[in-house]
């Protein structure tokens, strides 16, 4: 039996930063070398960042990626790591000049093996058929007397292809370079998949996943190693950069020559197994490392971690020093402020209190209480005089007058953004976005929407969870006990744009509305199916009308972190102009 020390580096690259990402790989490869690893692996597209989307169609970017991976191999050798096989994801092109989502084995100062993702994803998040050509090779590298096959992300999710070819090749380990984004409640399904594919391939499986935020997507890490029978051997923590180092006992490689060997991929294609040797002798005697098994997260903890990661990386990767938001004394802005403080530190969060004549006294005092609890920057900008100036010229009434207040607040925040360089965080939630309960160019104005994919009921759930989470942690700043005033969580929600206004004046209670929205938006149930699921028929028809009429508003809302199976953005693509209506 052969013993391999595997190092999985779940890192946080930035799309397009080839030089910075190469330095990231070098730094973590040094850690792997210092840990005595026999191989180091980095996630899908680690060298280019992921997803590159239509940058893949730009020949100059493809060529720069090819140059970067060759230069990285040379740099590894210069740093004394030429003997450490390093697997890294990058962007390449095939023999016909088409872009491919590629994998490279770097060894001895050169690119020893290249391959490309065989199964391309066509999910709501990724549209890889638009950008990439499929690969048709399975690289198998002999390391310390064991054969290691390698594949990329979607190759693990589809039947046939690299998994079947791995079994045919008799490899002892299937290494997967992954770039799977976070989705609420999907962790168990991933672990089941890893175990099932390990059993199908007849070998141990190691999967290294990305971590970090990229626009709407959040990658949560959680890299794993499982045995050939599917048993979990090691697991990395989620939402943090981490090096997972694990000793794996593998069968000795069967006698075989280097070369290329075509095989039926059992998916209607042929895959060529390309075998090369990096080292054939056994690993040196050494003390074993203790297997790391990171504890699983509760659903609230993982969702909150995704929000914090999404805000932190959107702000940092886009070069903003700070954020600004309108703090109303309501639950949504309170949670946004808390997430921002945990992501960036309270010293980088600026809250603006903008009372109008309809603002209740407790709203202002609750907002001030939150500022004091968390140590945020704050200022008060009353909008009464601004509203009066508009009203003098326009004499607005009814809904137009209500929306004017929201638009003035949006203008104030955008002006401060321009003047002081803050990123404006919007505070709307998924329930409001779904039914159009927001004001264009008002509360929807901003650069990033942390709650965009959270229904109102989940906003309350997370707020209560965060208040119960005492002290600092890997994702949380030390905001002390109960960073959100309990009065904010307990009060009835209101936009406060007219006297004694309540959300329930226009909407059903959120505990009734949100399950209906989940079924209509995330499950795509039609009118009859919604009624069959137990929803009130009259409410179904009303909510469908509201949701369908608000598509144009959602298209103009800023990006926000995806946490559900179907968010407003990458996943849900409906026409704005449409005469289709769900009917009886």
Tab-separated table of C-alpha atoms in Angstrom, residues 103-337:
chain	number	residue	atom	x	y	z
A	103	UNK	CA	-6.649	21.604	-15.118
A	104	UNK	CA	-2.846	21.520	-15.068
A	105	UNK	CA	-0.412	19.319	-13.183
A	106	UNK	CA	2.738	21.344	-12.503
A	107	UNK	CA	5.959	19.466	-11.714
A	108	UNK	CA	9.672	19.935	-12.249
A	109	UNK	CA	9.271	23.543	-13.405
A	110	UNK	CA	6.895	22.650	-16.258
A	111	UNK	CA	3.293	21.805	-17.074
A	112	UNK	CA	3.398	18.016	-16.979
A	113	UNK	CA	-0.254	17.311	-17.860
A	114	UNK	CA	-3.204	19.356	-19.132
A	115	UNK	CA	-6.862	18.406	-19.323
A	116	UNK	CA	-10.251	20.114	-19.401
A	117	UNK	CA	-13.651	19.757	-17.766
A	118	UNK	CA	-15.567	17.042	-19.595
A	119	UNK	CA	-19.111	17.707	-18.358
A	120	UNK	CA	-20.130	21.354	-18.795
A	121	UNK	CA	-22.688	22.909	-16.476
A	122	UNK	CA	-25.902	24.428	-17.799
A	123	UNK	CA	-27.444	25.287	-14.424
A	124	UNK	CA	-29.000	28.643	-13.614
A	125	UNK	CA	-25.725	29.782	-12.058
A	126	UNK	CA	-23.396	28.654	-14.847
A	127	UNK	CA	-23.881	28.610	-18.608
A	128	UNK	CA	-20.656	26.916	-19.624
A	129	UNK	CA	-21.865	25.757	-23.022
A	130	UNK	CA	-21.824	29.443	-23.971
A	131	UNK	CA	-18.090	29.764	-23.248
A	132	UNK	CA	-16.338	26.399	-23.186
A	133	UNK	CA	-15.687	23.306	-25.246
A	134	UNK	CA	-15.735	19.963	-23.385
A	135	UNK	CA	-12.555	18.072	-22.589
A	136	UNK	CA	-11.890	14.461	-23.552
A	137	UNK	CA	-8.855	13.469	-21.469
A	138	UNK	CA	-8.374	12.097	-17.959
A	139	UNK	CA	-4.914	12.853	-16.536
A	140	UNK	CA	-3.484	10.147	-14.270
A	141	UNK	CA	-0.292	11.066	-12.435
A	142	UNK	CA	1.797	8.512	-10.557
A	143	UNK	CA	2.927	9.978	-7.239
A	144	UNK	CA	4.862	7.994	-4.610
A	145	UNK	CA	3.774	4.740	-6.253
A	146	UNK	CA	0.045	5.567	-6.347
A	147	UNK	CA	-2.019	6.668	-9.358
A	148	UNK	CA	-3.980	9.909	-8.965
A	149	UNK	CA	-6.686	10.788	-11.502
A	150	UNK	CA	-7.965	14.362	-11.697
A	151	UNK	CA	-11.244	15.944	-12.815
A	152	UNK	CA	-13.044	19.283	-12.570
A	153	UNK	CA	-16.237	20.120	-10.627
A	154	UNK	CA	-19.202	19.162	-12.861
A	155	UNK	CA	-17.372	15.961	-13.859
A	156	UNK	CA	-18.281	14.711	-10.401
A	157	UNK	CA	-21.943	15.658	-10.659
A	158	UNK	CA	-22.704	13.815	-13.919
A	159	UNK	CA	-22.745	10.083	-14.594
A	160	UNK	CA	-20.076	8.585	-16.829
A	161	UNK	CA	-17.085	10.524	-18.080
A	162	UNK	CA	-14.105	10.983	-15.760
A	163	UNK	CA	-15.571	8.976	-12.864
A	164	UNK	CA	-16.046	5.926	-15.098
A	165	UNK	CA	-12.629	6.453	-16.699
A	166	UNK	CA	-11.047	6.647	-13.237
A	167	UNK	CA	-12.392	3.203	-12.444
A	168	UNK	CA	-11.094	1.869	-15.776
A	169	UNK	CA	-7.673	3.415	-15.082
A	170	UNK	CA	-7.442	1.665	-11.708
A	171	UNK	CA	-6.462	4.908	-9.962
A	172	UNK	CA	-6.133	4.913	-6.194
A	173	UNK	CA	-7.327	8.514	-5.758
A	174	UNK	CA	-9.684	10.746	-7.704
A	175	UNK	CA	-8.761	14.406	-7.160
A	176	UNK	CA	-11.511	16.915	-7.979
A	177	UNK	CA	-10.836	20.624	-8.469
A	178	UNK	CA	-14.159	22.127	-7.452
A	179	UNK	CA	-15.884	25.479	-7.821
A	180	UNK	CA	-19.333	24.788	-6.374
A	181	UNK	CA	-21.099	27.840	-4.925
A	182	UNK	CA	-22.975	27.871	-1.656
A	183	UNK	CA	-26.652	26.991	-1.548
A	184	UNK	CA	-28.709	26.745	1.620
A	185	UNK	CA	-29.212	23.169	2.765
A	186	UNK	CA	-27.072	21.574	0.039
A	187	UNK	CA	-24.188	20.423	2.244
A	188	UNK	CA	-25.596	16.981	2.941
A	189	UNK	CA	-26.274	16.351	-0.745
A	190	UNK	CA	-22.649	17.176	-1.545
A	191	UNK	CA	-21.313	14.705	1.014
A	192	UNK	CA	-23.645	12.006	-0.312
A	193	UNK	CA	-22.383	12.705	-3.842
A	194	UNK	CA	-18.712	12.450	-2.840
A	195	UNK	CA	-19.327	9.109	-1.126
A	196	UNK	CA	-21.318	7.728	-4.071
A	197	UNK	CA	-18.712	8.751	-6.655
A	198	UNK	CA	-15.875	7.301	-4.572
A	199	UNK	CA	-17.656	3.954	-4.516
A	200	UNK	CA	-18.355	4.135	-8.258
A	201	UNK	CA	-14.737	4.980	-9.073
A	202	UNK	CA	-13.507	2.334	-6.648
A	203	UNK	CA	-11.001	4.674	-5.026
A	204	UNK	CA	-10.557	7.402	-2.452
A	205	UNK	CA	-11.752	10.865	-3.443
A	206	UNK	CA	-10.378	14.300	-2.511
A	207	UNK	CA	-12.329	17.420	-3.455
A	208	UNK	CA	-10.912	20.929	-3.023
A	209	UNK	CA	-13.467	23.741	-3.269
A	210	UNK	CA	-13.177	27.484	-3.701
A	211	UNK	CA	-13.937	29.904	-0.904
A	212	UNK	CA	-14.973	33.566	-1.129
A	213	UNK	CA	-17.414	35.885	-2.835
A	214	UNK	CA	-17.639	36.672	-6.553
A	215	UNK	CA	-20.466	39.083	-7.406
A	216	UNK	CA	-23.678	37.205	-6.485
A	217	UNK	CA	-21.943	33.883	-5.848
A	218	UNK	CA	-20.408	32.769	-2.571
A	219	UNK	CA	-18.092	29.763	-2.438
A	220	UNK	CA	-17.998	28.070	0.948
A	221	UNK	CA	-14.984	25.750	0.847
A	222	UNK	CA	-15.682	22.684	2.952
A	223	UNK	CA	-13.083	20.621	1.052
A	224	UNK	CA	-13.245	16.892	1.851
A	225	UNK	CA	-11.425	13.579	1.596
A	226	UNK	CA	-13.428	10.333	1.587
A	227	UNK	CA	-12.292	6.723	1.480
A	228	UNK	CA	-13.078	4.294	-1.330
A	229	UNK	CA	-16.107	3.051	0.636
A	230	UNK	CA	-17.401	6.609	1.012
A	231	UNK	CA	-16.419	7.082	4.643
A	232	UNK	CA	-15.492	10.671	5.517
A	233	UNK	CA	-11.783	10.942	6.335
A	234	UNK	CA	-11.215	14.693	6.586
A	235	UNK	CA	-13.092	17.933	6.131
A	236	UNK	CA	-12.060	21.582	6.055
A	237	UNK	CA	-14.015	24.419	7.704
A	238	UNK	CA	-16.313	26.527	5.561
A	239	UNK	CA	-16.112	30.175	4.474
A	240	UNK	CA	-12.409	30.526	5.335
A	241	UNK	CA	-9.195	29.968	3.398
A	242	UNK	CA	-7.660	26.772	4.705
A	243	UNK	CA	-5.103	24.064	3.961
A	244	UNK	CA	-6.516	20.598	4.613
A	245	UNK	CA	-3.619	18.145	5.009
A	246	UNK	CA	-4.511	14.466	5.186
A	247	UNK	CA	-2.646	11.165	5.026
A	248	UNK	CA	-4.411	8.682	2.738
A	249	UNK	CA	-3.505	5.015	2.338
A	250	UNK	CA	-3.905	3.947	-1.292
A	251	UNK	CA	-3.292	0.729	-3.236
A	252	UNK	CA	0.012	0.455	-5.049
A	253	UNK	CA	-0.313	1.372	-8.707
A	254	UNK	CA	-0.452	-1.571	-11.079
A	255	UNK	CA	2.439	-1.936	-13.528
A	256	UNK	CA	1.677	0.348	-16.456
A	257	UNK	CA	3.494	2.457	-18.990
A	258	UNK	CA	3.243	6.174	-19.561
A	259	UNK	CA	1.112	7.126	-22.545
A	260	UNK	CA	-2.428	7.729	-23.813
A	261	UNK	CA	-5.131	5.066	-23.728
A	262	UNK	CA	-8.673	5.664	-25.141
A	263	UNK	CA	-11.583	4.323	-23.089
A	264	UNK	CA	-15.382	4.284	-23.364
A	265	UNK	CA	-16.617	7.022	-21.026
A	266	UNK	CA	-20.041	5.364	-20.639
A	267	UNK	CA	-21.767	8.633	-21.521
A	268	UNK	CA	-21.678	8.342	-25.315
A	269	UNK	CA	-18.125	9.704	-25.599
A	270	UNK	CA	-14.559	8.454	-25.513
A	271	UNK	CA	-12.080	9.665	-22.897
A	272	UNK	CA	-8.361	9.229	-23.336
A	273	UNK	CA	-6.536	8.278	-20.146
A	274	UNK	CA	-3.171	10.037	-20.196
A	275	UNK	CA	-0.745	8.571	-17.655
A	276	UNK	CA	2.517	10.210	-16.583
A	277	UNK	CA	4.963	9.566	-13.747
A	278	UNK	CA	6.031	12.235	-11.252
A	279	UNK	CA	7.585	9.821	-8.748
A	280	UNK	CA	7.448	6.063	-8.301
A	281	UNK	CA	9.219	5.419	-4.999
A	282	UNK	CA	7.338	5.252	-1.669
A	283	UNK	CA	6.912	8.218	0.646
A	284	UNK	CA	9.550	8.643	3.370
A	285	UNK	CA	8.845	7.453	6.877
A	286	UNK	CA	7.165	10.222	8.887
A	287	UNK	CA	4.821	10.825	11.751
A	288	UNK	CA	1.200	10.795	10.582
A	289	UNK	CA	-0.903	13.957	10.641
A	290	UNK	CA	-4.099	14.043	12.651
A	291	UNK	CA	-7.126	13.961	10.404
A	292	UNK	CA	-9.127	17.191	10.600
A	293	UNK	CA	-12.909	16.992	10.710
A	294	UNK	CA	-14.482	20.440	10.840
A	295	UNK	CA	-17.836	20.487	12.610
A	296	UNK	CA	-20.920	21.018	10.429
A	297	UNK	CA	-22.732	24.350	10.625
A	298	UNK	CA	-26.353	24.960	11.460
A	299	UNK	CA	-28.449	26.387	8.638
A	300	UNK	CA	-28.528	29.836	10.244
A	301	UNK	CA	-24.763	29.813	10.758
A	302	UNK	CA	-24.039	28.840	7.152
A	303	UNK	CA	-26.446	31.417	5.697
A	304	UNK	CA	-24.981	34.126	7.908
A	305	UNK	CA	-21.484	33.034	6.904
A	306	UNK	CA	-22.463	33.346	3.240
A	307	UNK	CA	-23.766	36.893	3.778
A	308	UNK	CA	-20.646	37.978	5.642
A	309	UNK	CA	-18.371	36.446	2.999
A	310	UNK	CA	-20.368	37.982	0.142
A	311	UNK	CA	-20.265	41.493	1.622
A	312	UNK	CA	-16.601	41.292	2.629
A	313	UNK	CA	-15.377	40.177	-0.780
A	314	UNK	CA	-17.652	42.391	-2.877
A	315	UNK	CA	-16.401	45.413	-0.935
A	316	UNK	CA	-12.758	44.334	-0.870
A	317	UNK	CA	-12.389	42.971	-4.384
A	318	UNK	CA	-14.015	46.070	-5.872
A	319	UNK	CA	-11.740	48.418	-3.972
A	320	UNK	CA	-14.167	50.090	-1.556
A	321	UNK	CA	-12.831	51.202	1.813
A	322	UNK	CA	-16.197	51.461	3.556
A	323	UNK	CA	-19.963	51.104	3.207
A	324	UNK	CA	-22.932	53.350	3.928
A	325	UNK	CA	-26.574	52.437	4.509
A	326	UNK	CA	-29.787	54.012	5.648
A	327	UNK	CA	-30.593	52.881	9.191
A	328	UNK	CA	-34.326	53.123	9.782
A	329	UNK	CA	-34.804	51.364	13.091
A	330	UNK	CA	-36.355	48.423	11.238
A	331	UNK	CA	-35.218	44.809	11.128
A	332	UNK	CA	-33.836	44.783	7.556
A	333	UNK	CA	-31.429	47.696	7.907
A	334	UNK	CA	-30.449	46.419	11.361
A	335	UNK	CA	-29.399	43.042	9.957
A	336	UNK	CA	-27.565	44.638	7.014
A	337	UNK	CA	-25.617	46.862	9.406
